XYZ file of C-alpha atoms in Angstrom:
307
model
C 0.000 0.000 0.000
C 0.977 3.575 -0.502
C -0.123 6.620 1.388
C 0.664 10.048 0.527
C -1.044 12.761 2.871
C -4.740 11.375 2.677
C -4.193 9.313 -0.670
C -4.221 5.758 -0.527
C -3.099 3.402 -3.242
C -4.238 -0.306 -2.231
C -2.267 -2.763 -4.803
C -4.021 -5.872 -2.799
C -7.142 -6.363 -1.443
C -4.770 -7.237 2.053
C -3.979 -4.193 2.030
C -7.450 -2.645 2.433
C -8.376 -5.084 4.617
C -5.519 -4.445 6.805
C -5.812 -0.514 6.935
C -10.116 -1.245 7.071
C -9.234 -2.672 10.006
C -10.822 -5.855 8.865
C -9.638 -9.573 9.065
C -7.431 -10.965 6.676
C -9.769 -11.982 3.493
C -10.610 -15.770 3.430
C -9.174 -15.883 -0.139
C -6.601 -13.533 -1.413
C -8.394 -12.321 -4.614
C -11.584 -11.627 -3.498
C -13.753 -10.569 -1.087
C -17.116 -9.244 0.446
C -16.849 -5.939 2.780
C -19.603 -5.036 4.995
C -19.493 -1.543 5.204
C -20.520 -1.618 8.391
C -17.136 -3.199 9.846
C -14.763 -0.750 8.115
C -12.617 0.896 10.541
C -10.121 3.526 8.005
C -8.141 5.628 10.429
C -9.646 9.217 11.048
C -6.874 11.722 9.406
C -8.752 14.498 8.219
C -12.361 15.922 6.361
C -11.488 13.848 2.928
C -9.841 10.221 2.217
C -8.308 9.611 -1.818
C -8.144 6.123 -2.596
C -6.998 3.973 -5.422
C -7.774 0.154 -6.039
C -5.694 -2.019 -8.448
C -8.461 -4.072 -8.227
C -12.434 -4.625 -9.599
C -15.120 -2.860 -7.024
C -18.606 -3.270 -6.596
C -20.567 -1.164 -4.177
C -24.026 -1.304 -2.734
C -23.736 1.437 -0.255
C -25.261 4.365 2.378
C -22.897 6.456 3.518
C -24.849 9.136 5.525
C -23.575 12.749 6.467
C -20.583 11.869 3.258
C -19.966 12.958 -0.221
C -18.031 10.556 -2.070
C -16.448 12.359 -5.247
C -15.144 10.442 -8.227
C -13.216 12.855 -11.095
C -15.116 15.922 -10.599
C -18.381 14.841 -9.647
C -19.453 14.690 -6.435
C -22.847 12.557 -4.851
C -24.772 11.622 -1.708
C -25.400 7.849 -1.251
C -27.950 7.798 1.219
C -29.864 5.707 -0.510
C -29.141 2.612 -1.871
C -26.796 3.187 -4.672
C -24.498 0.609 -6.757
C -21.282 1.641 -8.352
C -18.596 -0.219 -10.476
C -15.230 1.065 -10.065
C -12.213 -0.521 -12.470
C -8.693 -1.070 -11.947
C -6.765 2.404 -11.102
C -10.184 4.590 -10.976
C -9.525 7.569 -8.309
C -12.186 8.431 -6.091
C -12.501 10.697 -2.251
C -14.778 9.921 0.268
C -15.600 13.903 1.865
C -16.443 13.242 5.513
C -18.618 15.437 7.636
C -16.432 15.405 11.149
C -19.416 16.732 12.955
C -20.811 13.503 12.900
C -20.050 10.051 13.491
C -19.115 8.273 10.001
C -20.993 4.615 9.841
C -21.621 4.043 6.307
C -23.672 0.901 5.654
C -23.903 -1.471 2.615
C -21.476 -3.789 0.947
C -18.477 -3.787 -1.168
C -17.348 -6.839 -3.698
C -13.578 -6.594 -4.468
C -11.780 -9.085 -6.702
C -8.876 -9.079 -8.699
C -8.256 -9.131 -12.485
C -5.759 -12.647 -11.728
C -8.953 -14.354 -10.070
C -10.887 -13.660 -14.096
C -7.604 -15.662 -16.028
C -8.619 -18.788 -18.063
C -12.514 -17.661 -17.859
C -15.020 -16.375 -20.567
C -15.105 -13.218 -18.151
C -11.672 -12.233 -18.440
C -12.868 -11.432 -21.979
C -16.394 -10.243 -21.521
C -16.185 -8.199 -18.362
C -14.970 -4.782 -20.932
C -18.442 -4.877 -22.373
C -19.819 -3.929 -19.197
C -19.477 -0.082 -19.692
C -20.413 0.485 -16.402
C -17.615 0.247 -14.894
C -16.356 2.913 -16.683
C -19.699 5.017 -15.731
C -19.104 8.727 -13.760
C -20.354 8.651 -10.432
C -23.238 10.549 -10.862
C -24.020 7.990 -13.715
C -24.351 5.201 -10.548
C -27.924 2.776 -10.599
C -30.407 3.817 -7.692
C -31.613 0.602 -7.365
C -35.286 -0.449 -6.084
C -36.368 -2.228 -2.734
C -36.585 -5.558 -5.185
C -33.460 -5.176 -7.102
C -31.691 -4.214 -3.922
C -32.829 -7.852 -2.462
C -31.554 -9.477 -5.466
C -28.192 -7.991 -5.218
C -27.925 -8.258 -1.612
C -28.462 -12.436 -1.938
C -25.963 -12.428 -4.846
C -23.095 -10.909 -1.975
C -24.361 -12.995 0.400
C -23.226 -15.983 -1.527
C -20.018 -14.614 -2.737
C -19.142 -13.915 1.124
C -20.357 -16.922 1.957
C -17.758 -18.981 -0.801
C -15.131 -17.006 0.116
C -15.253 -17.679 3.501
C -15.504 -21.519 3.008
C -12.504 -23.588 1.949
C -10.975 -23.030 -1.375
C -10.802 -25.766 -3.382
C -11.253 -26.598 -7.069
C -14.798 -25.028 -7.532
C -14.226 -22.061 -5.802
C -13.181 -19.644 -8.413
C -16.067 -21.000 -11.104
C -18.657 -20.374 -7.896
C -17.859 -16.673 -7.971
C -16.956 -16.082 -11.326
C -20.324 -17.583 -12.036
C -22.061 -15.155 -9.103
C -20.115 -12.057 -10.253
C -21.369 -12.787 -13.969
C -25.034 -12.750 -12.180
C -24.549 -9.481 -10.602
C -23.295 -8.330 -13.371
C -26.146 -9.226 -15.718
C -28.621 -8.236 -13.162
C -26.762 -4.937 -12.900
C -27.659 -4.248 -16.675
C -31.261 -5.465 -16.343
C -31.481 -2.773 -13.899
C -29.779 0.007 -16.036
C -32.132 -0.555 -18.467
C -34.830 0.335 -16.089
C -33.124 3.196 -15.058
C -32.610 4.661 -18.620
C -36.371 3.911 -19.654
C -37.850 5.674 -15.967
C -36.265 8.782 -16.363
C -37.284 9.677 -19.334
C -37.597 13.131 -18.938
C -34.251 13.533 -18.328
C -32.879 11.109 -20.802
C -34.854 12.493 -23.289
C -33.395 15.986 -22.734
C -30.072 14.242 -23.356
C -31.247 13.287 -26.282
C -32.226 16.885 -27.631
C -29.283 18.083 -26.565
C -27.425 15.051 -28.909
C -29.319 16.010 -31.951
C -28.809 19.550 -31.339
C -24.714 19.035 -30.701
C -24.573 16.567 -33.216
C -26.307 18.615 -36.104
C -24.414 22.071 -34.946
C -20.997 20.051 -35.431
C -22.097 19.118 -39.121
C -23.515 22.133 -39.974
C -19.938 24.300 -39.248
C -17.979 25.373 -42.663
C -14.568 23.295 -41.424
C -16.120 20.600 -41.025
C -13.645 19.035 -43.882
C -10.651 20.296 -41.487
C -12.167 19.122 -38.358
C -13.066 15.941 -39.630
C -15.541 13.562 -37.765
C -17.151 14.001 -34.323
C -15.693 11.373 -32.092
C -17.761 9.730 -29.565
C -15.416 11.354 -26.558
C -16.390 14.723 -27.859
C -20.032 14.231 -27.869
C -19.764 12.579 -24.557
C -17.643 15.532 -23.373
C -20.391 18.086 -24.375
C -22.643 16.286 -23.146
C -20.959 16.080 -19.565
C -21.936 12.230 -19.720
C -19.089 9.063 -19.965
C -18.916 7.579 -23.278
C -20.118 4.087 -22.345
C -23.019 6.104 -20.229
C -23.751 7.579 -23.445
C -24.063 4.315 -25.698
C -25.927 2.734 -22.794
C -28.901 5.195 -23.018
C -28.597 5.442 -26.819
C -29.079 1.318 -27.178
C -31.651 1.044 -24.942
C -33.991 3.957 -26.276
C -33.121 3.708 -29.982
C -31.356 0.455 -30.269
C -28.233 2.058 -31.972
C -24.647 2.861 -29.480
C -23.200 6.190 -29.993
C -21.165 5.567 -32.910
C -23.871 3.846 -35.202
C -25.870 7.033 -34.033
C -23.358 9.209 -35.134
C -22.716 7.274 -38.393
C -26.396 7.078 -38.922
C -26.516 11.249 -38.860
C -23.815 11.314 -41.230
C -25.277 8.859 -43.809
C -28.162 10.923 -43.851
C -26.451 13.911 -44.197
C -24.565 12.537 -47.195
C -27.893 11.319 -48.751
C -28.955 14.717 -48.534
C -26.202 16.284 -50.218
C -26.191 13.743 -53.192
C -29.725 14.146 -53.524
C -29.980 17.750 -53.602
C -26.795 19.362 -54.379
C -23.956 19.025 -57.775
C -21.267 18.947 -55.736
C -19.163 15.715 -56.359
C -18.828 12.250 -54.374
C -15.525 13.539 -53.238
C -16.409 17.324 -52.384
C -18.927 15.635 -49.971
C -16.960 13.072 -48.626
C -14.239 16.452 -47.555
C -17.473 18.518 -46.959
C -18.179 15.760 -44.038
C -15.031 15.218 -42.445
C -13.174 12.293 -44.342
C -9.422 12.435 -45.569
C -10.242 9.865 -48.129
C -12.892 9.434 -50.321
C -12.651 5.308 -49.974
C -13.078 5.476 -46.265
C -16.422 7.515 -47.105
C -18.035 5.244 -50.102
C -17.223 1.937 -47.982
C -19.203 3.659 -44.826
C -22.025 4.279 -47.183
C -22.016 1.192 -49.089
C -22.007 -0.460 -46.072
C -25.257 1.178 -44.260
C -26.923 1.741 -47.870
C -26.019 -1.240 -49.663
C -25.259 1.299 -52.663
C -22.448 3.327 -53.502
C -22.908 7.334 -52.824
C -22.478 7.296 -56.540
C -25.210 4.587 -57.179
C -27.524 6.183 -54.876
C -27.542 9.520 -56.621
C -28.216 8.110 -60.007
C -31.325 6.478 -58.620
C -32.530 9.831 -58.303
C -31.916 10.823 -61.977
């Protein structure tokens, strides 16, 4: 472990445990915290830590505002977040009060996903790459589920390890982790009127960046620049955009374009390569194998079936 003046870096899940002022986990690359038993020294208003390792939270942490990049949100209610290897985030502590944050925490190392279909499959879980503020509020049902899902990882942990151990958790961890995506499809489809704000303000980012005159310098929007403007993560982003119109952010963004381009070879002389520059390609292949491929026609086809 490293500590510099509030800022802890954890490089084992020991580690936490030992500065927690928890026992020593039952197996050395995972393990189930209750929240309630965490013990981290008192050393000031706000706490920095770093995990080399996976986390999955479920917590409360009253009178606390937990800040993660430069977001920062109250989890008094139940609230799960997914934190990846290296992620930075500060726990702000009221000192007025007494600190007795409740909840659970799964940690597990990448070495305990080797030699399993996870190890490959666990990057298309965008959430753990979610901001803070992107976290799932999760119901009195869902909360149940998830809570019975720890419950057995704890309670594997804490039994002998032997041969069936690791496919036991993997297998709960790949439940969770399902379950977790059930539920953030919920969450995108009940707040609609905010996601569907987000949405206006997509179309109206998206169709300012196409309409600018250097667009041809510029070249095309990336999906980190929408994201940016939109002050949501990227794989927040394509979450909401495939559960309300099926398509992730960069078939959206491809989507605008190809309509774009059928616009300007429908209406316009300008040439198949004018309008490839005009919308932010270097090459004019790059531009007719996008279309061809979401058109099944050529831009060059396309406009002759208009003639």
């Amino acid at each position: 472990m490293m500590e510099v003046s509030n800022r802890y870096r954890f490089k084992t899940i020991s580690e936490y445990h030992k500065l927690a002022g928890l026992p020593k986990p039952g197996h050395p690359l995972v393990s189930v915290v209750n929240m309630e038993d965490v013990r981290m020294p008192v050393t000031g208003r706000s706490k920095t830590m770093i995990f080399d390792f996976y986390s999955i939270a479920l917590k409360r942490v009253p009178d606390a505002k937990i800040k993660y990049g430069q977001q920062i949100s109250d989890f008094d209610d139940g609230v799960l977040f997914f934190m990846a290897p290296g992620q930075v985030f500060t726990v702000e502590i009221n000192e007025d009060k007494e600190h007795r944050p409740t909840g659970w925490m799964i940690l597990f190392h990448a070495e305990l996903l080797w030699h399993t279909p996870l190890a490959r499959t666990i990057k298309n879980y965008d959430f753990f790459d979610y901001s803070l503020f992107e976290a799932l509020h999760v119901s009195e049902n869902e909360e149940t589920v998830l809570n019975s899902i720890a419950q057995l990882i704890k309670t594997e942990t804490n039994s002998n390890i032997d041969r069936f151990t690791q496919n036991v958790v993997i297998a709960q961890l790949e439940l969770l982790l399902n379950y977790a995506q059930r539920f953030y499809g919920r969450q995108f489809i009940t707040r609609k009127a905010i996601n569907h704000q987000l949405l206006d303000r997509l179309e109206d980012i998206v169709r300012d960046y196409f309409e600018q005159d250097d667009l041809g310098e510029r070249g095309l929007p990336t999906v980190a620049y929408i994201a940016e403007k939109l002050n949501v993560s990227p794989g927040y982003l394509s979450g909401l955009l495939k559960t309300l119109i099926g398509l992730n952010t960069q078939q959206y963004l491809h989507q605008k374009l190809i309509d774009l381009a059928k616009e300007k070879l429908s209406t316009t002389n300008l040439s198949v390569s004018e309008i490839a520059y005009a919308l932010g390609f270097e090459h004019l292949q790059s531009f007719t194998k996008l279309f061809k491929s979401k058109t099944n026609l050529t831009p060059s086809a396309f406009r002759q079936s208009f003639n």
